[in-house]
XYZ file of C-alpha atoms in Angstrom:
653
model
C 124.468 17.986 31.099
C 125.061 17.505 34.803
C 123.873 13.883 34.631
C 126.243 13.211 31.683
C 129.173 14.700 33.602
C 128.209 12.665 36.640
C 128.167 9.483 34.494
C 131.662 10.191 33.130
C 133.032 10.647 36.638
C 131.365 7.401 37.727
C 132.876 5.594 34.729
C 136.350 6.859 35.533
C 135.939 5.615 39.080
C 135.003 2.179 37.719
C 138.136 2.102 35.534
C 140.242 3.250 38.466
C 138.668 0.520 40.542
C 139.419 -2.092 37.877
C 143.044 -1.039 37.743
C 143.545 -0.911 41.487
C 141.730 -4.164 42.171
C 143.687 -6.000 39.518
C 147.083 -4.438 39.987
C 147.020 -3.569 43.659
C 147.951 -7.146 44.462
C 150.579 -7.671 41.763
C 153.639 -5.898 40.460
C 153.888 -5.445 36.698
C 157.404 -4.463 35.673
C 157.653 -1.634 33.182
C 159.813 -2.893 30.298
C 159.433 0.095 27.983
C 163.093 1.109 28.163
C 164.107 -2.391 27.105
C 161.399 -2.964 24.528
C 160.904 0.294 22.684
C 164.337 1.894 22.542
C 165.909 1.642 19.102
C 167.804 -1.509 18.252
C 170.813 0.452 17.070
C 172.037 3.103 14.700
C 170.799 2.065 11.280
C 171.354 5.178 9.203
C 171.962 4.430 5.551
C 175.229 4.925 3.705
C 176.230 5.142 0.076
C 176.848 1.388 0.256
C 173.679 0.278 2.076
C 170.639 2.529 2.183
C 168.316 3.191 5.093
C 165.551 1.565 3.043
C 167.419 -1.730 3.136
C 168.715 -1.762 -0.424
C 172.213 -1.781 -1.907
C 173.232 1.862 -2.163
C 174.429 3.747 -5.243
C 178.049 2.945 -4.316
C 177.409 -0.672 -3.284
C 180.109 -3.026 -4.485
C 181.173 -6.598 -4.039
C 184.200 -8.423 -5.294
C 184.022 -11.717 -7.129
C 186.054 -14.527 -8.566
C 185.803 -16.945 -11.482
C 187.257 -20.435 -11.114
C 188.766 -22.944 -13.483
C 189.237 -26.253 -11.699
C 190.587 -29.673 -12.526
C 190.598 -32.555 -10.051
C 191.375 -36.255 -10.178
C 189.986 -38.826 -7.745
C 192.314 -41.601 -6.594
C 189.917 -44.185 -5.154
C 192.685 -46.458 -3.879
C 194.202 -43.784 -1.650
C 191.007 -41.710 -1.239
C 192.881 -38.640 -2.457
C 191.916 -35.624 -4.559
C 194.642 -33.976 -6.647
C 193.780 -30.796 -8.449
C 194.590 -27.437 -9.943
C 192.799 -24.140 -9.501
C 193.052 -20.939 -11.524
C 191.228 -17.960 -10.006
C 190.483 -14.681 -11.736
C 189.775 -12.166 -9.000
C 187.841 -8.915 -9.535
C 188.475 -6.030 -7.140
C 185.407 -3.802 -7.365
C 186.114 -2.190 -3.995
C 187.161 1.457 -3.655
C 190.605 0.533 -2.305
C 193.700 -1.088 -3.734
C 194.391 -4.582 -2.398
C 197.946 -5.694 -1.612
C 196.868 -9.299 -1.089
C 193.936 -11.679 -1.098
C 192.873 -14.167 1.553
C 191.897 -17.672 0.503
C 190.002 -20.304 2.474
C 191.635 -23.714 2.898
C 188.901 -25.568 4.719
C 190.454 -29.018 4.284
C 193.074 -27.839 6.794
C 190.390 -28.320 9.437
C 191.168 -32.064 9.246
C 194.564 -31.952 10.976
C 195.551 -32.544 14.619
C 196.707 -28.937 15.083
C 193.798 -27.104 13.471
C 191.826 -24.653 15.588
C 188.710 -26.669 14.812
C 190.273 -29.885 16.100
C 191.673 -28.179 19.181
C 188.285 -26.664 20.046
C 186.346 -29.914 19.621
C 185.322 -31.393 22.995
C 186.872 -34.673 24.085
C 183.579 -36.528 23.710
C 183.215 -35.180 20.169
C 180.169 -33.624 18.537
C 178.431 -33.429 15.176
C 181.343 -31.431 13.780
C 184.062 -33.848 14.777
C 186.184 -34.799 11.804
C 189.164 -36.854 10.687
C 192.585 -35.515 11.625
C 194.793 -37.228 9.031
C 194.036 -34.812 6.196
C 194.771 -31.243 5.199
C 196.051 -29.582 2.027
C 199.341 -29.981 0.287
C 199.798 -26.756 -1.684
C 202.382 -26.207 -4.412
C 203.192 -24.208 -7.534
C 201.552 -20.997 -6.278
C 201.481 -18.167 -8.812
C 199.947 -14.727 -8.366
C 199.827 -11.899 -10.877
C 198.031 -8.582 -11.212
C 196.416 -8.246 -14.627
C 198.259 -6.029 -17.072
C 201.115 -6.046 -19.506
C 204.406 -7.455 -18.195
C 203.263 -7.690 -14.578
C 205.595 -9.912 -12.530
C 204.476 -13.286 -11.220
C 205.020 -13.944 -7.513
C 204.637 -16.886 -5.160
C 204.524 -14.949 -1.904
C 202.080 -16.593 0.499
C 201.649 -17.921 3.997
C 199.124 -20.327 5.503
C 197.499 -19.917 8.916
C 195.130 -22.716 9.901
C 192.264 -22.667 7.359
C 193.354 -19.371 5.760
C 195.971 -18.527 3.165
C 197.217 -15.037 2.288
C 198.628 -14.491 -1.203
C 200.505 -11.230 -1.822
C 201.058 -9.623 -5.226
C 204.056 -7.730 -6.534
C 201.908 -4.600 -6.604
C 198.362 -3.856 -5.398
C 195.279 -4.907 -7.345
C 193.795 -1.589 -8.481
C 190.526 -0.418 -6.956
C 187.269 -0.074 -8.885
C 187.701 -2.932 -11.308
C 191.269 -4.176 -11.094
C 191.916 -7.858 -11.756
C 194.429 -10.461 -10.721
C 194.972 -14.192 -11.054
C 195.976 -16.800 -8.502
C 196.763 -20.399 -9.393
C 198.136 -23.410 -7.538
C 198.158 -27.169 -7.318
C 196.490 -28.836 -4.351
C 196.066 -32.281 -2.872
C 194.245 -33.726 0.135
C 193.027 -36.984 1.569
C 189.236 -37.190 1.490
C 188.095 -37.529 5.096
C 185.737 -40.327 5.938
C 184.092 -38.067 8.490
C 184.107 -34.557 7.081
C 182.296 -32.666 9.858
C 178.965 -34.004 8.528
C 179.389 -31.771 5.465
C 181.395 -34.046 3.165
C 183.116 -37.419 3.328
C 182.977 -40.982 2.062
C 180.694 -43.927 2.701
C 181.409 -47.573 1.942
C 178.422 -49.494 0.567
C 178.280 -52.946 -0.973
C 178.948 -51.818 -4.547
C 181.633 -49.230 -3.826
C 182.418 -45.989 -2.015
C 180.233 -42.891 -2.210
C 182.439 -39.797 -2.291
C 180.676 -36.587 -1.220
C 183.109 -33.829 -2.115
C 182.861 -30.263 -0.824
C 185.246 -27.649 0.561
C 187.560 -29.212 -1.986
C 189.404 -26.300 -3.612
C 191.113 -23.126 -2.327
C 188.543 -20.338 -2.602
C 188.692 -16.586 -2.092
C 187.356 -15.143 1.158
C 184.827 -12.309 0.993
C 186.159 -8.763 1.171
C 183.232 -6.459 1.954
C 182.315 -2.953 3.144
C 181.436 -4.185 6.652
C 184.399 -6.248 7.879
C 186.987 -5.995 5.134
C 188.446 -9.483 4.775
C 186.207 -12.107 6.370
C 188.770 -14.564 7.674
C 187.009 -16.261 10.585
C 188.569 -19.731 10.857
C 186.614 -22.856 9.971
C 185.842 -24.374 13.363
C 182.589 -26.302 13.399
C 179.070 -24.920 13.635
C 179.815 -21.811 11.538
C 179.343 -22.569 7.871
C 180.356 -20.362 4.950
C 180.467 -16.848 3.524
C 181.391 -16.764 -0.151
C 181.415 -14.435 -3.128
C 179.914 -15.088 -6.537
C 181.461 -16.054 -9.836
C 181.459 -18.477 -12.756
C 182.830 -22.006 -12.376
C 184.282 -24.294 -15.022
C 185.376 -27.581 -13.472
C 186.504 -30.987 -14.662
C 186.432 -34.100 -12.481
C 188.454 -37.132 -13.596
C 187.411 -40.443 -12.036
C 187.697 -44.179 -12.731
C 185.672 -45.222 -15.795
C 183.050 -47.098 -13.733
C 182.106 -44.059 -11.610
C 179.094 -41.813 -12.072
C 179.621 -38.142 -11.191
C 176.925 -35.615 -10.378
C 177.739 -32.000 -9.610
C 176.555 -28.449 -9.164
C 175.627 -26.904 -12.490
C 175.373 -28.257 -16.022
C 177.126 -31.353 -17.342
C 178.546 -30.026 -20.603
C 180.085 -33.202 -22.066
C 177.352 -35.861 -21.749
C 178.345 -37.497 -25.033
C 181.770 -38.324 -23.574
C 180.645 -39.778 -20.232
C 177.168 -41.198 -20.923
C 176.063 -43.934 -23.276
C 173.606 -43.101 -26.053
C 170.878 -44.854 -24.103
C 171.614 -42.778 -21.015
C 171.530 -39.613 -23.087
C 168.137 -40.700 -24.460
C 166.878 -41.343 -20.939
C 168.183 -37.986 -19.756
C 166.212 -36.268 -22.507
C 163.123 -38.263 -21.577
C 163.550 -37.217 -17.938
C 163.779 -33.564 -18.966
C 160.279 -33.922 -20.440
C 158.699 -36.003 -17.674
C 157.013 -35.110 -14.386
C 157.572 -38.700 -13.255
C 161.021 -40.051 -12.522
C 162.981 -41.733 -15.292
C 165.898 -44.060 -14.511
C 169.227 -43.042 -15.998
C 170.745 -46.069 -14.258
C 168.211 -48.523 -12.854
C 168.737 -50.697 -9.741
C 169.591 -53.775 -11.830
C 172.129 -51.828 -13.900
C 174.414 -50.664 -11.086
C 177.223 -53.120 -11.828
C 176.447 -53.643 -15.502
C 179.422 -51.548 -16.569
C 179.467 -52.990 -20.089
C 176.122 -51.374 -20.869
C 176.223 -48.327 -18.604
C 179.708 -46.905 -19.276
C 181.005 -45.511 -22.554
C 184.367 -47.191 -21.970
C 185.580 -50.160 -19.936
C 188.921 -49.085 -18.527
C 191.024 -46.118 -17.496
C 189.637 -42.764 -16.400
C 186.813 -40.492 -17.576
C 186.610 -36.717 -17.203
C 183.236 -35.172 -16.353
C 182.988 -31.489 -17.273
C 180.586 -29.114 -15.486
C 179.871 -25.393 -15.670
C 177.893 -23.129 -13.379
C 177.382 -19.381 -13.640
C 176.908 -16.781 -10.925
C 177.249 -19.149 -8.024
C 179.103 -19.039 -4.721
C 180.369 -22.623 -4.690
C 180.267 -26.026 -6.375
C 180.251 -29.558 -4.972
C 180.074 -33.018 -6.503
C 179.658 -36.716 -5.738
C 181.263 -39.738 -7.365
C 180.633 -43.477 -7.019
C 180.245 -46.708 -8.955
C 177.377 -47.683 -6.621
C 174.753 -45.208 -7.835
C 171.209 -45.745 -8.961
C 170.402 -42.572 -10.889
C 166.975 -41.153 -11.688
C 165.635 -37.773 -12.763
C 162.525 -35.737 -13.614
C 161.577 -32.307 -14.914
C 161.167 -29.275 -12.647
C 158.548 -26.772 -13.852
C 159.321 -23.146 -13.020
C 156.871 -20.212 -12.914
C 158.441 -18.430 -15.892
C 158.007 -21.493 -18.097
C 161.661 -22.446 -17.828
C 162.618 -25.980 -16.848
C 165.257 -27.493 -14.592
C 165.963 -31.105 -13.681
C 165.682 -32.925 -10.375
C 168.165 -35.779 -10.072
C 168.826 -38.360 -7.361
C 171.745 -40.752 -6.918
C 171.719 -43.451 -4.249
C 172.975 -46.997 -3.580
C 170.787 -50.096 -3.578
C 170.803 -49.976 0.230
C 168.725 -46.780 -0.050
C 166.305 -47.963 -2.742
C 162.572 -48.393 -2.284
C 159.399 -46.327 -2.450
C 159.492 -45.819 1.294
C 163.007 -44.387 0.963
C 165.133 -42.861 -1.814
C 162.777 -44.087 -4.527
C 160.816 -40.896 -3.763
C 163.833 -38.583 -3.572
C 163.302 -37.057 -7.016
C 159.607 -36.547 -6.269
C 160.555 -34.736 -3.058
C 163.235 -32.657 -4.776
C 160.954 -31.602 -7.606
C 158.115 -30.631 -5.243
C 160.428 -28.672 -2.961
C 162.054 -26.609 -5.691
C 158.752 -25.952 -7.464
C 157.129 -24.758 -4.220
C 159.885 -22.303 -3.273
C 160.060 -21.033 -6.846
C 156.345 -20.316 -6.847
C 156.105 -18.818 -3.374
C 159.321 -16.802 -3.089
C 161.778 -16.572 -6.018
C 162.412 -18.676 -9.101
C 165.093 -21.357 -8.887
C 168.058 -20.212 -11.017
C 170.098 -23.398 -11.510
C 169.845 -26.058 -14.248
C 169.777 -29.034 -11.870
C 168.745 -29.920 -8.330
C 170.688 -33.020 -7.310
C 170.071 -35.091 -4.177
C 172.938 -37.396 -3.167
C 172.584 -40.293 -0.723
C 175.571 -39.928 1.569
C 177.004 -40.496 5.014
C 176.322 -36.770 5.520
C 173.095 -36.320 7.489
C 172.175 -33.205 5.536
C 174.225 -30.463 3.877
C 173.545 -28.026 1.092
C 175.523 -26.645 -1.828
C 174.333 -24.712 -4.879
C 172.101 -27.079 -6.835
C 173.248 -30.153 -4.883
C 172.560 -31.732 -1.474
C 174.104 -34.497 0.550
C 171.463 -36.308 2.640
C 171.606 -39.439 4.758
C 171.535 -42.638 2.743
C 169.589 -44.164 5.651
C 166.787 -41.577 5.553
C 163.267 -42.766 4.752
C 159.735 -41.459 4.489
C 159.043 -38.198 6.283
C 162.661 -38.029 7.455
C 163.910 -38.076 3.870
C 161.299 -35.540 2.796
C 162.274 -33.246 5.672
C 166.024 -33.290 5.078
C 165.626 -33.056 1.279
C 163.260 -30.114 1.568
C 165.441 -28.341 4.117
C 168.633 -28.688 2.100
C 166.996 -27.567 -1.145
C 165.499 -24.620 0.743
C 169.048 -23.487 1.368
C 169.329 -22.639 -2.322
C 167.358 -19.515 -1.401
C 169.235 -18.887 1.861
C 172.251 -18.542 1.529
C 172.894 -19.554 -2.105
C 170.728 -16.886 -3.755
C 170.661 -14.416 -0.838
C 174.351 -14.554 0.084
C 174.474 -14.027 3.834
C 177.406 -14.630 6.161
C 176.609 -18.034 7.669
C 179.695 -18.076 9.836
C 178.435 -15.052 11.783
C 174.684 -14.843 11.222
C 173.443 -18.418 11.047
C 169.855 -17.341 11.719
C 169.743 -15.517 8.367
C 170.113 -18.811 6.499
C 169.158 -21.644 8.870
C 166.341 -19.694 10.481
C 164.901 -18.268 7.279
C 165.175 -21.676 5.642
C 163.413 -23.422 8.546
C 160.695 -20.782 8.205
C 160.074 -21.418 4.500
C 160.214 -25.180 5.164
C 157.094 -24.763 7.322
C 155.019 -23.734 4.318
C 156.605 -26.321 2.061
C 155.496 -29.029 4.504
C 151.947 -27.688 4.364
C 151.989 -27.679 0.569
C 153.607 -31.052 -0.152
C 151.203 -33.655 -1.491
C 148.192 -32.040 0.181
C 149.837 -32.123 3.591
C 151.172 -35.691 3.526
C 153.765 -34.900 6.188
C 152.326 -32.471 8.707
C 152.660 -34.371 11.979
C 155.833 -32.584 13.038
C 155.104 -29.048 11.942
C 156.447 -26.211 14.036
C 154.075 -25.480 16.927
C 155.076 -22.163 18.390
C 154.132 -22.935 21.996
C 155.960 -26.262 22.002
C 159.217 -24.423 22.693
C 158.328 -22.407 25.785
C 160.486 -24.702 27.927
C 163.604 -23.622 26.062
C 162.463 -20.015 25.831
C 162.343 -19.830 29.626
C 165.523 -21.828 30.261
C 168.088 -19.811 32.154
C 170.860 -21.065 29.855
C 169.233 -19.925 26.615
C 171.125 -17.580 24.288
C 169.960 -14.856 21.891
C 169.455 -15.726 18.243
C 172.135 -13.204 17.221
C 174.821 -15.304 18.956
C 177.475 -16.417 16.448
C 177.135 -20.155 15.766
C 180.681 -21.050 16.819
C 180.080 -19.241 20.126
C 176.701 -20.871 20.784
C 176.487 -23.706 23.286
C 175.934 -26.958 21.348
C 172.666 -27.766 23.118
C 171.325 -24.318 22.149
C 172.332 -24.272 18.482
C 169.159 -25.872 17.126
C 166.979 -23.258 18.798
C 169.294 -20.263 18.384
C 170.013 -20.740 14.673
C 167.009 -22.703 13.393
C 163.819 -22.753 15.415
C 163.732 -19.468 17.301
C 164.288 -17.313 14.187
C 161.771 -19.475 12.303
C 159.230 -19.002 15.092
C 159.836 -15.268 14.934
C 159.256 -15.206 11.177
C 156.038 -17.218 11.558
C 154.799 -14.741 14.177
C 155.782 -11.840 11.942
C 153.858 -13.291 9.005
C 150.842 -14.812 10.686
C 150.279 -12.495 13.660
C 152.068 -9.151 13.379
C 152.031 -8.133 9.690
C 149.700 -10.632 8.058
C 150.569 -12.839 5.054
C 149.867 -10.271 2.333
C 152.099 -7.523 3.729
C 154.778 -9.936 4.937
C 155.014 -11.792 1.631
C 155.348 -8.574 -0.321
C 158.182 -7.406 1.928
C 159.993 -10.753 2.137
C 159.837 -11.376 -1.615
C 161.170 -7.876 -2.137
C 164.040 -8.602 0.257
C 164.968 -11.782 -1.628
C 164.749 -10.078 -5.005
C 166.702 -7.019 -3.833
C 169.553 -8.992 -2.279
C 169.754 -11.895 -4.710
C 173.455 -12.698 -5.357
C 174.509 -9.977 -2.918
C 175.564 -9.805 0.732
C 172.911 -8.398 3.107
C 173.628 -7.732 6.748
C 171.022 -8.082 9.521
C 170.338 -4.334 9.445
C 169.650 -4.531 5.698
C 166.979 -7.150 6.359
C 165.437 -5.134 9.193
C 165.430 -1.902 7.182
C 163.991 -3.526 4.084
C 161.166 -5.307 5.880
C 160.226 -2.097 7.679
C 160.322 0.099 4.605
C 158.217 -2.231 2.466
C 155.732 -3.101 5.223
C 155.513 0.452 6.548
C 155.914 -0.721 10.142
C 158.503 0.215 12.765
C 159.561 -3.191 14.073
C 162.471 -2.158 16.287
C 160.721 -3.685 19.283
C 160.413 -7.017 17.464
C 163.973 -7.260 16.086
C 165.444 -6.217 19.408
C 163.274 -8.428 21.566
C 163.295 -11.569 19.474
C 166.703 -11.627 17.778
C 168.993 -9.722 20.149
C 167.719 -10.634 23.589
C 166.169 -13.434 25.616
C 162.932 -11.507 26.094
C 159.716 -13.505 26.349
C 156.064 -12.848 25.560
C 153.395 -13.067 28.259
C 150.150 -11.267 27.453
C 147.392 -11.575 30.034
C 143.702 -10.860 30.477
C 143.157 -9.618 34.014
C 139.405 -9.447 33.667
C 136.446 -8.279 31.580
C 134.085 -5.774 33.180
C 130.711 -4.288 32.158
C 131.010 -0.625 31.257
C 127.670 0.868 30.426
C 126.405 -0.985 27.356
C 129.938 -2.099 26.565
C 132.830 -3.828 28.297
C 136.342 -3.039 29.437
C 138.985 -5.705 28.830
C 141.828 -5.255 31.295
C 145.155 -6.401 29.810
C 148.734 -6.767 31.037
C 152.045 -7.263 29.301
C 153.818 -9.428 31.869
C 156.738 -10.380 29.636
C 159.772 -8.388 28.571
C 158.626 -8.313 24.939
C 155.529 -6.453 23.783
C 153.153 -7.757 21.137
C 150.004 -6.625 19.399
C 146.977 -8.214 21.066
C 144.577 -10.267 18.970
C 141.326 -10.811 20.876
C 138.654 -13.349 20.039
C 135.314 -12.383 21.565
C 132.588 -14.993 22.063
C 129.006 -13.758 22.381
C 126.081 -15.288 24.197
C 124.559 -16.504 20.932
C 127.740 -18.430 20.056
C 129.031 -15.979 17.455
C 132.757 -15.206 17.536
C 134.546 -12.038 16.451
C 138.212 -11.030 16.339
C 139.682 -7.614 17.038
C 143.329 -6.604 17.061
C 145.014 -3.999 19.246
C 148.311 -2.501 18.025
C 151.608 -2.898 19.843
C 151.495 0.844 20.594
C 149.067 0.191 23.490
C 152.183 -0.684 25.512
C 154.035 2.561 24.747
C 153.141 4.126 28.077
C 153.241 1.086 30.312
C 152.480 -2.590 30.667
C 148.816 -2.209 31.600
C 145.966 -1.362 29.261
C 142.206 -1.099 29.546
C 140.499 -1.648 26.210
C 136.979 -0.363 25.653
C 135.162 -3.174 23.882
C 132.233 -1.647 22.018
C 129.626 -4.332 21.395
C 125.883 -4.718 20.957
C 125.608 -8.223 22.458
C 126.466 -9.921 25.702
C 130.083 -11.102 25.901
C 130.646 -14.498 27.527
C 134.340 -15.134 26.729
C 137.472 -13.342 25.543
C 140.738 -14.990 24.487
C 144.165 -13.676 23.417
C 145.776 -15.273 20.355
C 143.131 -17.953 19.782
C 145.239 -19.769 17.138
C 148.231 -19.929 19.495
C 150.612 -18.317 16.998
C 152.742 -16.319 19.409
C 155.131 -18.000 21.834
C 153.299 -16.812 24.927
C 154.993 -18.545 27.858
C 151.852 -18.632 30.043
C 148.706 -19.882 28.357
C 146.890 -19.895 31.673
C 146.227 -16.141 31.625
C 145.135 -15.866 27.980
C 141.401 -16.436 28.568
C 138.444 -14.992 30.366
C 136.700 -16.403 32.230
C 139.465 -18.848 33.034
C 137.086 -21.213 34.812
C 135.487 -22.133 31.478
C 138.760 -23.657 30.299
C 140.012 -25.452 33.391
C-alpha cells in the first residue's frame, strides 16, 4: 500500500515536471472567456423555437405575381405590367407595403452608383437605366374597397400605401402598375446583354417590381440594392408572359405552358425525346441557329412565351435569336423527372465548352437531390451569358466564355444555389454566408462525385487559406456583404464558412451525425426564412452537441486554431501526451498514434479538455511502444501552425 502511494506521488511529480518544463519557458494565453461563453441569447419564441424550428405562431407573408413583358430589341427596352396579390399573414395590420425596384440601381444618383469606387469593381453597372413607373393601383381585398395610387420611390425601394390597412392574420391586397426600363449591358454581373455574331443574348433578372420581405425579425427588409448584397424574397406563384420578336428563343424559370404556340412540331417532338433521355438532345442544333424557316412557328411579328412557376421566390429568363438549345432528363430520388436545358451561341459550342453544359447541369442537380433534398422545379436551365455566374430559381446565367473545369465549376455552383437560398430562403443581403458559404460547402462534395472525380484538382484544401486567416485585415464571416472589404468578400462569404462546415462534418461531428442534422435543417426550413440562430439551434438540437464555441469562434470572430503537441513522455507502461491550445479557438483533438511495429491508431479527445485552461496532459493507455503522435493527420482543420502538430518533430523536418 505504501509502495503504491509512493508511486502515485512520483507520477504526479513527473506530470508536474512535464508541465513546468514545457510551459515554464512559454506563455499560453487563457482564452476560455472568449471561447466558451455563450454566443448570445437564443431562447425560443412562439415564432422560432429553441430547437431551431418554426414555432407554433410562425408566419410569413407572400405574394403571387401575374406578369407581362415585351422586349424591344432595337432599343434594348423591357415594357411590362405587374399585378401582385399580397397575403398578410402577420399578426399586425399593414398600412403599406414596400416594393423593391432594383433596376433603379442603374442610375447616376443611386446609392449603389454613388458607393461604387472610382476604379469600379465586379458590381459596377450601367447608369443610363432605371424604372419608369406608371398607372399604380393599390386596393385592399373586400367589397367596394377604394383604389388608391399613393406611393413614393426612394432609390431602389417603393412604398405603396392603401386607403385602409391590410388586415392581420390573412388579409389580402392587390398592387398593380406598368413599368419600363432599359436593359443594362452591364447589370452588376447579375443580368445584362451580350452581342454575339448571330444576335444579342438578353439575360433578364431583377426585371419587375417585387414585394420586400416583412418578417418577425426586422419588420420590412428594405436594405437598398448596393452591390455585393444579393436578395431576400418571399414565396409565391408566378404566371408570366414574355413577348419577343418571332426569331427569338426564350427560356425561363418554371414550366413553358404554351409550347404548341412557340415551338414547331419537330421541336416539340425533340423536347419529348429529351425528357426521356439521359443524353442530350438538340432542340435547336448548331446548324439550325439561323434557319428561322424551319425552327420558328411563324416568320414575322412577335411571339408570346408563357411560363408558370409555383412556390418560388423569383423568376428570370433569357431571350436571343443566337441560341443553340439542348436538353436531357434529370432523374430524381422519388422517381420524378425534371429537365436540364442549355442555351448558348455558336461561340460557346464544343465538347470542351458548352457542349457539356447539360451533362454538368444534370449531374449537379441529381447529386444535390440525392445527398441533401430533392430538386423541386420542372427545369434546370443554364444560359450562356456575359454574366460570369448568377443564380435564379431553376435558371443560371454563366459565362459564355467558360470551358472545361471552369464551366463545370460555375454551373455546379449556380445550380447549388437552388438549395441555398432558393429552397432555404435566407436573407442574402445580410447573411451571405448562409447561402454562398453553404453552397460552396455542398459544391465540395459535388466535385468529388462528378464523373468519378474528373475535376478534383482545385478542391478546397483547408490549410491553403491560413495566410488569409492570419491577415490583420481579415473580417468575421458574419460581416454583412455590403460592409465587407472587396478583397475579403470571397473568404468572408464563400470560403471561410465552407471551411467551417467541412470541419464540422469531417472533424467535429462526423458525416453521419452532421448529415442527419443538416438534412433536417434543409427540410425544416424549406420555403421559409431561417435566421443564423435558427441554424445554430437546429444543428445543436439534432446533433446533441453544444457548439457555441464553434459558432462564436468561426462565424463571429477572427479566432484561429493552433493545437500543439509539446511532447510525449513515458508514464509507467503508458505515455502522457502534453497538449496546448495556442490559438483563440478551441477544437477537439484527433490524435494518430504510430507504434513501433508500424501500426497506426486514432483517438479523439473532446473539446471539453480545454474547459479549464489551454494546457492538457492526456494519459495515452497503450500496450506497445509509441514512436510518433500527430494531431489532425488528414489536415482537416485550419490549424495555422503545422509545425507543432507532430511528435517527434525531427522525424518530419
